[in-house]
Structure formats: structure tokens, C-alpha cells
Amino acid sequence: MLLWRFVGRTNVILSNGVNWQRHSRVVKSALNRNVPIEKFASLTKRLFSVMGDGGRLLTFSTTLTEASRFILCLLSGTTALGHDFNTIVDNHSPFVAKYNEVMDSIASPLFLVFPKLETWFPRKHVIRKIDDLVNDFGKLLEDKKQRPGNDMLTYMLEEPEMTDEEFRDNMVVFFIAGHDTTAGAMSSFVYYLSKHPEAQVRARKEVVAALGKDEPNIENLRHMPFLQACIRESLRINTPIVSCLSLMVILSPILRAIIPDLCSNGKSYHIPAKASVIMNICAIHYNETYWPNPYKFDPTRFMNQGDGEEARIDASLWLPFALGPRQCPARNFAMYELRTLASMLLQQWEWNLPADSPHHDSIKNGFSPFALSLPKDMDIIFRRVEQ
Ligand code: HEM
């Protein structure tokens, strides 16, 4: 499959066992070194300058063609890889053009349904484009070695035991794993707050009280429990990753614990060691026993009654980042990314869904090349908040 030609096989997502442990250690230590909130904020300001006075804009949707989507590309690009792809201001960036073409070709339904076609009728021009893109990532790696920065790639490069191929494959993984997921999460957040203006007003009040005219930082973000609840509820109700690919049962004792608990029929199941299990995250997020009225957007599920503080939620019931050893290593990074962008959006913009939106009755998702479920082509009307 062409996807593997792009992503490579020597990275944290595709490795297993001892090899995965090595990749995972390097990736986690790079991710946990710092959360670059100031960088998120300065990139968000750049996005706002492109949004101008607002109007009808496509949100963080399934293609890399609109300015407002580029922030995510840049957020993960610039902060994870330490390279400015310049996609916010440059609508015709060659990188974006190349990336879009490769993604469209990889996602071609004909070739996804009949992967054998790739062997019988190799798409040479696509293969060339993919190799070209992989080459770009390789150059970026060389450049980073010469000019280290304050980013995850630089931290990874400090690891002596990784090969250049492994570094490059992990870079592609960061890039891909980082922006589609966050784009989907952000789109859902914007959507639900446009469908629930009372929640938007409450979140904005909280943000303005915590930020004033300042930018978000680690300290003031702590004072926005309702905003955090809105983001968490959007991730519950419309999670970008609807099922975890495969979990080796031997690796995940937690699964043994949660599966019987979640089966309300009271039966227990024998799962043989090393069996592959696909965990249906949506089934858990819509389980009425744990989430009453599950189709309702209700951020207060994540708040304590009365005191307005964040509630503690059982980690096995809210799974947008999965659970266990293979859970998302960037969950903290991603949540700060979302909180920074969301708080600045609320501080400076208000928004609503246009009357003719196809998402009027319910959110409509499409599948990305990586089988993520993301809001599709969602226009939102943005207006500057009166200061
Ligand atoms: C809202 C944003 C995000 C969501 C909802 C999300 C969700 C997930 C989920 C559910 C998994 C487990 C997949 C599986 O087991 O099948 C995962 C894995 C992963 N994610 Fe994320 N993710 C997000 C953002 C990011 C970002 C920003 C990065 C990197 C900068 C990232 C890097 C990774 C990596 C490297 C893995 C593989 C971990 C492993 O196999 O050990 N993710 N993510």
C-alpha cells in the first residue's frame, strides 16, 4: 500500500514489542520536554490575521486547502518538527500542494477497496510524488541536525540509538498523527458551540475573565474549567478516532478490566493472550449507563455539580486518546494545543452555523485517508467580538 511508502515501517505506530518500547521511550521523552503554549498562541495570531474581519470560513476540515485549517498543519509542523511550512499565509505553498496530492491518491476509493491494483497497475507518478515528499522530510531532518531548535524533533535527535530512517519515519508519523486528529477535534468544538450559543457565551465569559487581553499561558488556562469541559465533551460526542486499531491483549490488562464492566449483560469473556482486539470507542462514549442522554452535547458532565470545578472522570469511559500502553503519547500536548486555540477563538471571535449548512440537523463526518472520522466541509460564520 502506498500509505506505508509514505509513513515508513520503522516508527512508533507500526512497531511492536521491544522495538516499540524503544520508539515509544524516545517519542514520549521528546513530547514531555515542554508544551510550547507561546508558540501555539503566536501561530494562532497568524491564523487570525489571515481570517481578517471574518466572514464565512471553512473550519478545520478534511482538506488542506483553507487558511483556517492550516493552523493545525503549522501547529504540529512548527512545534513538533520545528519547521515553518508557511501554510497559513501561503495558500499555494508547494508543500501543501504535494501533500494534498499524495493524500488524495492514497485515499483513492478504488485503490483502497482493491489494493492489489497497486501491484498490477503501479501509479508511478504518485510513487514519485511520495518519494519526493519523503525526501523533503529527510532534508528537513538534515537541516535540523545543523540547526537544532526547541522542538520535539531536536529532542528526538539527541537519542544516539536511532537511525536516520527511524527519525524520518517518526517525523512523518508526528506530522500525520498530529494534525488530522486535532483538526477534527477543533471542528467539532466550534460546531457544538455554534449549535449551543449559551455554552459559547458561558465559555467566552470564563475566558475573558481569565485572560483579559492577555495570551493564554499555563497559569491562566487553569482557570477555564468550563472551556476544558466543552473540549472534552466535543471529544466524547464526536471523537476523531472511533476505534483503536488493534490492541494485543497481553499488553493491556486494563482491557481485561473494562470489558466485563462495560458489558451490561453481566457476562464475562475469555480473551486469549495475544489476541488482537479492536476497541469501539464510540460504543463506550455512547453507553447510556455511563453517559445518560449520550447524544446530547452537555459539557457539564465534566464539571462537579455546584462548585464549577472540573469533575474527575473514570479514565476507561472517556477514550478519545485511547488507554493503556499504546494510548496517545501526545494527549497532554494536544489538549494544550486545543485549549490555547479555543480560548483565543473565544476571546476574539464569535461564530454561528450558516442557515444553509448541511450540518444543521446533525454533524456530518467524512473519513480522512487514515480512517479518521472528521467533520466534512463545515462552513462557519466568524465575526470579531466587539471589544
Ligand atoms: C485531539 C488530538 C489527538 C487525538 C484525539 C489522538 C488520538 C490518538 C489515539 C486514539 C491513539 C491510539 C491509536 C490506536 O491505538 O489505534 C493515538 C496514538 C498516537 N498519537 Fe495521537 N491523538 C491526537 C493528537 C496527537 C498529536 C498532536 C500527536 C503528535 C504530535 C500524536 C501522536 C500519536 C502517536 C505517535 C501515536 C502512536 C502511539 C503508539 O502507538 O505508541 N497524537 N492518538
Short mmCIF file of C-alpha atoms and ligand atoms in Angstrom, two decimals:
data_model
loop_
_atom_site.label_atom_id
_atom_site.label_comp_id
_atom_site.label_asym_id
_atom_site.label_seq_id
_atom_site.Cartn_x
_atom_site.Cartn_y
_atom_site.Cartn_z
CA MET A 1 0.00 0.00 0.00
CA LEU A 2 1.21 3.48 -0.85
CA LEU A 3 0.45 4.65 2.66
CA TRP A 4 3.33 2.56 4.00
CA ARG A 5 5.64 4.01 1.37
CA PHE A 6 4.89 7.44 2.84
CA VAL A 7 4.75 6.62 6.55
CA GLY A 8 7.57 4.05 6.51
CA ARG A 9 7.66 0.99 8.73
CA THR A 10 10.19 1.93 11.34
CA ASN A 11 8.17 4.19 13.57
CA VAL A 12 6.31 4.21 16.86
CA ILE A 13 2.91 3.47 15.33
CA LEU A 14 3.85 0.41 13.31
CA SER A 15 6.42 -1.23 15.55
CA ASN A 16 5.70 -3.76 18.26
CA GLY A 17 7.38 -5.41 21.26
CA VAL A 18 10.88 -4.34 22.25
CA ASN A 19 11.22 -2.20 19.15
CA TRP A 20 8.05 -0.28 20.01
CA GLN A 21 9.30 0.23 23.57
CA ARG A 22 12.41 1.90 22.17
CA HIS A 23 10.46 4.18 19.81
CA SER A 24 7.88 4.95 22.45
CA ARG A 25 10.51 5.94 25.02
CA VAL A 26 12.15 8.38 22.60
CA VAL A 27 8.84 9.84 21.39
CA LYS A 28 7.43 10.25 24.90
CA SER A 29 10.55 11.89 26.24
CA ALA A 30 10.56 14.34 23.30
CA LEU A 31 6.86 15.12 23.78
CA ASN A 32 7.11 15.61 27.50
CA ARG A 33 10.04 18.03 27.43
CA ASN A 34 7.84 21.10 27.10
CA VAL A 35 4.44 22.25 25.94
CA PRO A 36 5.07 25.28 23.71
CA ILE A 37 1.98 27.31 24.60
CA GLU A 38 3.54 30.64 23.49
CA LYS A 39 4.25 29.14 20.09
CA PHE A 40 0.68 27.86 19.81
CA ALA A 41 -0.52 31.36 20.68
CA SER A 42 1.70 33.18 18.20
CA LEU A 43 0.65 30.84 15.39
CA THR A 44 -2.99 31.32 16.32
CA LYS A 45 -2.46 35.10 15.98
CA ARG A 46 -1.10 34.47 12.50
CA LEU A 47 -4.23 32.50 11.66
CA PHE A 48 -6.39 35.36 12.90
CA SER A 49 -4.55 37.83 10.68
CA VAL A 50 -5.48 35.64 7.71
CA MET A 51 -9.10 35.47 8.87
CA GLY A 52 -9.18 39.27 8.55
CA ASP A 53 -12.60 40.60 9.53
CA GLY A 54 -14.12 37.15 9.45
CA GLY A 55 -16.98 36.03 7.25
CA ARG A 56 -17.87 32.59 6.06
CA LEU A 57 -14.89 30.32 6.57
CA LEU A 58 -14.27 26.64 6.28
CA THR A 59 -13.25 25.23 9.64
CA PHE A 60 -10.56 22.73 10.35
CA SER A 61 -11.91 20.32 7.81
CA THR A 62 -10.83 17.32 5.80
CA THR A 63 -8.72 19.06 3.15
CA LEU A 64 -5.62 21.18 3.45
CA THR A 65 -6.95 23.92 1.24
CA GLU A 66 -8.34 26.60 3.53
CA ALA A 67 -6.37 29.07 5.59
CA SER A 68 -8.17 28.24 8.78
CA ARG A 69 -7.17 24.60 8.50
CA PHE A 70 -3.52 25.45 8.05
CA ILE A 71 -3.05 26.38 11.64
CA LEU A 72 -3.15 22.74 12.60
CA CYS A 73 -0.65 21.82 9.96
CA LEU A 74 1.50 24.54 11.29
CA LEU A 75 0.89 23.88 14.93
CA SER A 76 2.09 20.34 14.65
CA GLY A 77 4.55 21.20 11.89
CA THR A 78 6.19 24.11 13.60
CA THR A 79 6.03 22.99 17.15
CA ALA A 80 6.62 19.28 16.65
CA LEU A 81 9.11 19.40 13.81
CA GLY A 82 10.39 22.91 14.29
CA HIS A 83 9.87 23.87 10.67
CA ASP A 84 7.62 26.62 9.37
CA PHE A 85 5.71 25.15 6.44
CA ASN A 86 4.29 28.63 5.92
CA THR A 87 0.89 27.18 5.13
CA ILE A 88 -1.12 29.84 6.93
CA VAL A 89 -0.16 32.77 4.77
CA ASP A 90 0.79 30.94 1.61
CA ASN A 91 -2.30 29.33 0.08
CA HIS A 92 -0.18 27.98 -2.76
CA SER A 93 2.64 26.51 -0.71
CA PRO A 94 4.30 23.75 -2.80
CA PHE A 95 4.42 21.61 0.30
CA VAL A 96 0.63 21.78 0.71
CA ALA A 97 0.06 21.05 -2.98
CA LYS A 98 2.33 17.99 -2.80
CA TYR A 99 0.83 16.81 0.46
CA ASN A 100 -2.75 17.16 -0.81
CA GLU A 101 -1.98 15.28 -3.98
CA VAL A 102 -0.32 12.43 -2.11
CA MET A 103 -3.16 12.20 0.42
CA ASP A 104 -5.84 12.23 -2.29
CA SER A 105 -4.06 9.48 -4.20
CA ILE A 106 -3.57 7.35 -1.10
CA ALA A 107 -7.26 7.78 -0.24
CA SER A 108 -8.49 6.92 -3.74
CA PRO A 109 -11.53 4.66 -3.02
CA LEU A 110 -10.75 2.37 -5.96
CA PHE A 111 -7.27 1.58 -4.67
CA LEU A 112 -8.44 1.32 -1.05
CA VAL A 113 -11.06 -1.27 -1.97
CA PHE A 114 -8.80 -3.16 -4.39
CA PRO A 115 -5.26 -2.70 -3.01
CA LYS A 116 -3.99 -5.36 -5.45
CA LEU A 117 -4.46 -2.80 -8.22
CA GLU A 118 -1.43 -1.05 -6.81
CA THR A 119 0.71 -4.08 -7.73
CA TRP A 120 -0.87 -4.67 -11.11
CA PHE A 121 -1.04 -1.03 -12.20
CA PRO A 122 1.52 0.86 -10.13
CA ARG A 123 0.80 4.59 -10.15
CA LYS A 124 4.32 5.70 -10.98
CA HIS A 125 3.58 9.43 -10.81
CA VAL A 126 2.13 9.02 -7.30
CA ILE A 127 5.09 6.92 -6.20
CA ARG A 128 7.39 9.69 -7.44
CA LYS A 129 5.41 12.32 -5.52
CA ILE A 130 5.52 10.26 -2.32
CA ASP A 131 9.26 9.68 -2.65
CA ASP A 132 9.67 13.38 -3.24
CA LEU A 133 7.72 14.22 -0.10
CA VAL A 134 9.62 11.66 1.98
CA ASN A 135 12.77 13.22 0.59
CA ASP A 136 11.59 16.64 1.80
CA PHE A 137 11.21 15.21 5.30
CA GLY A 138 14.73 13.74 5.00
CA LYS A 139 16.12 17.19 4.07
CA LEU A 140 14.31 18.72 6.97
CA LEU A 141 15.97 16.20 9.25
CA GLU A 142 19.43 17.10 7.89
CA ASP A 143 18.64 20.77 8.35
CA LYS A 144 17.52 20.15 11.93
CA LYS A 145 20.81 18.42 12.71
CA GLN A 146 22.64 21.56 11.61
CA ARG A 147 20.23 23.97 13.26
CA PRO A 148 18.67 22.43 16.37
CA GLY A 149 15.71 24.24 17.91
CA ASN A 150 13.27 23.96 20.76
CA ASP A 151 11.04 21.29 19.24
CA MET A 152 10.30 17.59 19.53
CA LEU A 153 12.42 16.66 16.55
CA THR A 154 15.50 18.28 18.10
CA TYR A 155 14.85 16.39 21.34
CA MET A 156 14.47 13.12 19.44
CA LEU A 157 17.75 13.71 17.64
CA GLU A 158 19.50 13.71 21.00
CA GLU A 159 18.88 9.93 21.12
CA PRO A 160 22.04 8.18 19.98
CA GLU A 161 20.45 4.82 19.23
CA MET A 162 18.04 5.75 16.43
CA THR A 163 18.85 5.57 12.74
CA ASP A 164 18.10 8.38 10.27
CA GLU A 165 15.39 6.22 8.71
CA GLU A 166 13.71 5.81 12.09
CA PHE A 167 13.92 9.54 12.80
CA ARG A 168 12.40 10.34 9.43
CA ASP A 169 9.57 7.81 9.75
CA ASN A 170 8.69 9.14 13.18
CA MET A 171 8.67 12.68 11.81
CA VAL A 172 6.09 11.69 9.21
CA VAL A 173 4.06 10.00 11.95
CA PHE A 174 4.13 13.13 14.13
CA PHE A 175 3.04 15.20 11.21
CA ILE A 176 0.17 12.93 10.24
CA ALA A 177 -0.96 11.82 13.71
CA GLY A 178 -0.82 15.39 14.94
CA HIS A 179 -2.86 17.47 12.56
CA ASP A 180 -5.86 15.45 11.33
CA THR A 181 -6.87 14.46 14.84
CA THR A 182 -6.52 17.97 16.24
CA ALA A 183 -8.27 19.45 13.20
CA GLY A 184 -11.24 17.14 13.73
CA ALA A 185 -11.39 17.88 17.44
CA MET A 186 -11.29 21.63 16.82
CA SER A 187 -14.00 21.44 14.15
CA SER A 188 -16.30 19.55 16.49
CA PHE A 189 -15.67 22.05 19.28
CA VAL A 190 -16.50 25.01 17.01
CA TYR A 191 -19.57 23.18 15.70
CA TYR A 192 -21.07 22.32 19.10
CA LEU A 193 -20.52 25.82 20.41
CA SER A 194 -22.29 27.20 17.34
CA LYS A 195 -25.24 24.85 17.96
CA HIS A 196 -25.24 25.77 21.66
CA PRO A 197 -24.84 29.56 21.82
CA GLU A 198 -25.49 29.58 25.57
CA ALA A 199 -22.40 27.38 26.06
CA GLN A 200 -20.42 29.68 23.75
CA VAL A 201 -21.43 32.73 25.80
CA ARG A 202 -20.57 30.99 29.09
CA ALA A 203 -17.19 29.78 27.79
CA ARG A 204 -16.37 33.26 26.43
CA LYS A 205 -17.20 34.89 29.76
CA GLU A 206 -14.91 32.46 31.54
CA VAL A 207 -12.09 33.01 29.02
CA VAL A 208 -12.35 36.80 29.16
CA ALA A 209 -12.34 36.71 32.98
CA ALA A 210 -9.20 34.53 32.97
CA LEU A 211 -7.33 36.16 30.09
CA GLY A 212 -8.47 39.76 29.82
CA LYS A 213 -6.45 40.91 26.82
CA ASP A 214 -3.52 38.58 27.55
CA GLU A 215 -2.49 35.45 25.72
CA PRO A 216 -3.07 32.02 27.23
CA ASN A 217 -0.35 30.52 29.39
CA ILE A 218 -0.03 27.53 31.65
CA GLU A 219 -1.33 29.51 34.64
CA ASN A 220 -4.40 31.28 33.19
CA LEU A 221 -5.53 28.16 31.27
CA ARG A 222 -6.08 26.55 34.68
CA HIS A 223 -8.93 28.96 35.32
CA MET A 224 -11.08 27.77 32.42
CA PRO A 225 -12.77 24.58 33.64
CA PHE A 226 -15.87 25.12 31.50
CA LEU A 227 -13.79 25.56 28.34
CA GLN A 228 -11.95 22.35 29.17
CA ALA A 229 -15.33 20.65 29.72
CA CYS A 230 -16.57 21.84 26.30
CA ILE A 231 -13.46 20.43 24.60
CA ARG A 232 -13.76 17.13 26.47
CA GLU A 233 -17.47 16.85 25.66
CA SER A 234 -16.79 17.53 21.94
CA LEU A 235 -14.17 14.77 22.03
CA ARG A 236 -16.68 12.43 23.67
CA ILE A 237 -19.57 13.09 21.33
CA ASN A 238 -17.59 13.22 18.08
CA THR A 239 -14.24 11.59 18.63
CA PRO A 240 -11.88 11.66 15.61
CA ILE A 241 -10.62 8.11 16.22
CA VAL A 242 -13.68 5.93 16.51
CA SER A 243 -11.93 2.67 17.25
CA CYS A 244 -8.45 1.68 18.31
CA LEU A 245 -6.80 -0.33 15.66
CA SER A 246 -5.59 -3.35 17.45
CA LEU A 247 -4.56 -3.95 20.97
CA MET A 248 -2.66 -7.03 21.93
CA VAL A 249 -4.49 -8.27 24.95
CA ILE A 250 -1.29 -9.36 26.57
CA LEU A 251 -0.21 -5.71 26.58
CA SER A 252 -3.36 -4.32 28.03
CA PRO A 253 -4.51 -5.65 31.39
CA ILE A 254 -6.80 -2.61 31.60
CA LEU A 255 -8.84 -4.02 28.74
CA ARG A 256 -9.49 -7.14 30.78
CA ALA A 257 -10.79 -4.89 33.50
CA ILE A 258 -13.03 -2.66 31.41
CA ILE A 259 -14.59 -5.12 29.01
CA PRO A 260 -16.60 -7.12 31.55
CA ASP A 261 -17.57 -3.90 33.25
CA LEU A 262 -18.88 -2.38 30.06
CA CYS A 263 -20.89 -5.44 29.11
CA SER A 264 -24.13 -4.74 30.89
CA ASN A 265 -25.34 -8.29 30.24
CA GLY A 266 -23.10 -9.37 33.10
CA LYS A 267 -21.25 -11.97 31.05
CA SER A 268 -17.51 -12.26 31.17
CA TYR A 269 -15.49 -13.19 28.13
CA HIS A 270 -12.30 -15.13 27.69
CA ILE A 271 -9.82 -13.21 25.56
CA PRO A 272 -6.87 -15.40 24.63
CA ALA A 273 -3.43 -13.95 25.20
CA LYS A 274 -2.03 -12.15 22.14
CA ALA A 275 -5.46 -11.93 20.53
CA SER A 276 -5.99 -8.72 18.58
CA VAL A 277 -8.85 -6.65 19.91
CA ILE A 278 -10.49 -3.69 18.24
CA MET A 279 -11.92 -1.35 20.80
CA ASN A 280 -15.01 0.56 19.69
CA ILE A 281 -14.56 3.94 21.34
CA CYS A 282 -17.93 5.26 20.16
CA ALA A 283 -19.77 2.37 21.80
CA ILE A 284 -18.19 3.38 25.10
CA HIS A 285 -18.79 7.11 24.58
CA TYR A 286 -22.48 6.46 23.86
CA ASN A 287 -23.09 3.90 26.59
CA GLU A 288 -26.20 5.19 28.37
CA THR A 289 -25.27 3.59 31.67
CA TYR A 290 -22.27 5.86 31.96
CA TRP A 291 -23.31 8.78 29.79
CA PRO A 292 -27.04 9.48 30.31
CA ASN A 293 -28.69 11.04 27.25
CA PRO A 294 -25.48 10.34 25.31
CA TYR A 295 -26.41 12.16 22.08
CA LYS A 296 -26.88 15.44 23.92
CA PHE A 297 -23.96 17.90 23.98
CA ASP A 298 -23.66 18.61 27.68
CA PRO A 299 -20.28 19.91 28.90
CA THR A 300 -21.49 19.93 32.50
CA ARG A 301 -20.94 16.15 32.56
CA PHE A 302 -17.30 17.10 33.01
CA MET A 303 -17.97 19.58 35.82
CA ASN A 304 -18.68 19.00 39.50
CA GLN A 305 -22.20 19.99 40.43
CA GLY A 306 -22.29 23.27 42.30
CA ASP A 307 -18.64 24.32 42.59
CA GLY A 308 -17.94 24.80 38.85
CA GLU A 309 -14.72 22.79 39.02
CA GLU A 310 -13.65 20.04 36.63
CA ALA A 311 -15.01 16.63 37.57
CA ARG A 312 -12.87 13.53 37.78
CA ILE A 313 -13.98 11.10 35.07
CA ASP A 314 -13.13 7.40 35.06
CA ALA A 315 -10.30 7.08 32.54
CA SER A 316 -11.84 3.95 31.00
CA LEU A 317 -15.00 5.81 29.96
CA TRP A 318 -13.54 8.80 28.10
CA LEU A 319 -11.24 7.42 25.45
CA PRO A 320 -10.51 9.88 22.64
CA PHE A 321 -6.82 9.26 23.28
CA ALA A 322 -7.36 5.53 23.96
CA LEU A 323 -5.96 3.89 27.07
CA GLY A 324 -3.14 1.62 28.11
CA PRO A 325 0.43 1.47 26.85
CA ARG A 326 -0.49 2.42 23.25
CA GLN A 327 -2.61 5.42 24.19
CA CYS A 328 -1.77 8.71 22.51
CA PRO A 329 1.60 9.88 23.84
CA ALA A 330 0.70 13.45 22.81
CA ARG A 331 -2.57 13.78 24.73
CA ASN A 332 -1.22 16.49 27.01
CA PHE A 333 0.35 18.35 24.08
CA ALA A 334 -2.89 18.05 22.06
CA MET A 335 -5.12 19.23 24.90
CA TYR A 336 -2.96 22.34 25.41
CA GLU A 337 -2.96 22.95 21.67
CA LEU A 338 -6.79 22.78 21.67
CA ARG A 339 -7.19 24.87 24.82
CA THR A 340 -4.88 27.61 23.51
CA LEU A 341 -6.60 27.85 20.15
CA ALA A 342 -10.11 27.54 21.62
CA SER A 343 -9.53 30.21 24.29
CA MET A 344 -8.13 32.68 21.74
CA LEU A 345 -11.01 31.99 19.36
CA LEU A 346 -13.50 32.74 22.15
CA GLN A 347 -11.59 35.83 23.25
CA GLN A 348 -11.59 37.39 19.79
CA TRP A 349 -14.36 35.81 17.72
CA GLU A 350 -17.96 34.76 17.92
CA TRP A 351 -19.43 32.34 15.45
CA ASN A 352 -22.52 30.57 14.18
CA LEU A 353 -23.55 27.97 11.64
CA PRO A 354 -24.90 29.40 8.36
CA ALA A 355 -28.63 28.78 7.78
CA ASP A 356 -27.93 26.60 4.74
CA SER A 357 -25.33 24.40 6.49
CA PRO A 358 -25.58 20.66 5.71
CA HIS A 359 -24.65 20.17 9.37
CA HIS A 360 -27.80 21.87 10.61
CA ASP A 361 -29.58 18.82 11.99
CA SER A 362 -26.52 16.86 12.98
CA ILE A 363 -22.82 16.88 12.40
CA LYS A 364 -21.78 15.11 9.15
CA ASN A 365 -18.41 13.40 9.16
CA GLY A 366 -16.23 12.13 6.35
CA PHE A 367 -13.31 9.72 6.54
CA SER A 368 -9.78 11.00 6.15
CA PRO A 369 -7.12 8.91 4.34
CA PHE A 370 -6.23 7.50 7.75
CA ALA A 371 -9.81 6.44 8.51
CA LEU A 372 -10.32 9.23 11.00
CA SER A 373 -13.89 10.45 11.28
CA LEU A 374 -13.80 14.24 10.81
CA PRO A 375 -16.46 16.89 10.20
CA LYS A 376 -16.68 17.35 6.47
CA ASP A 377 -16.58 20.73 4.71
CA MET A 378 -18.05 22.73 7.53
CA ASP A 379 -18.56 26.44 6.91
CA ILE A 380 -18.86 28.66 9.93
CA ILE A 381 -19.57 32.39 10.07
CA PHE A 382 -16.97 34.16 12.21
CA ARG A 383 -17.29 37.76 13.46
CA ARG A 384 -14.85 39.75 15.56
CA VAL A 385 -16.01 40.14 19.14
CA GLU A 386 -16.77 43.79 19.97
CA GLN A 387 -14.03 44.92 22.36
C1 HEM B 1 -7.02 15.68 19.58
C2 HEM B 1 -5.89 15.18 19.12
C3 HEM B 1 -5.50 13.72 19.16
C4 HEM B 1 -6.28 12.60 19.35
C5 HEM B 1 -7.79 12.54 19.57
C6 HEM B 1 -5.39 11.45 19.31
C7 HEM B 1 -5.80 10.15 19.48
C8 HEM B 1 -4.96 9.05 19.46
C9 HEM B 1 -5.37 7.68 19.68
C10 HEM B 1 -6.81 7.22 19.96
C11 HEM B 1 -4.28 6.90 19.57
C12 HEM B 1 -4.23 5.37 19.72
C13 HEM B 1 -4.48 4.75 18.37
C14 HEM B 1 -4.57 3.22 18.40
O1 HEM B 1 -4.13 2.59 19.35
O2 HEM B 1 -5.11 2.68 17.43
C15 HEM B 1 -3.15 7.76 19.27
C16 HEM B 1 -1.86 7.33 19.08
C17 HEM B 1 -0.80 8.17 18.75
N1 HEM B 1 -0.83 9.54 18.66
FE1 HEM B 1 -2.43 10.73 18.98
N2 HEM B 1 -4.10 11.90 19.08
C18 HEM B 1 -4.12 13.28 18.99
C19 HEM B 1 -3.04 14.12 18.77
C20 HEM B 1 -1.75 13.70 18.56
C21 HEM B 1 -0.61 14.59 18.32
C22 HEM B 1 -0.69 16.12 18.32
C23 HEM B 1 0.48 13.79 18.11
C24 HEM B 1 1.94 14.15 17.84
C25 HEM B 1 2.44 15.35 17.85
C26 HEM B 1 0.03 12.40 18.25
C27 HEM B 1 0.85 11.29 18.15
C28 HEM B 1 0.44 9.98 18.33
C29 HEM B 1 1.34 8.84 18.20
C30 HEM B 1 2.84 8.91 17.88
C31 HEM B 1 0.56 7.69 18.48
C32 HEM B 1 1.02 6.22 18.47
C33 HEM B 1 1.40 5.77 19.85
C34 HEM B 1 1.86 4.31 19.91
O3 HEM B 1 1.47 3.50 19.07
O4 HEM B 1 2.60 4.03 20.86
N3 HEM B 1 -1.31 12.40 18.52
N4 HEM B 1 -3.59 9.07 19.22
#
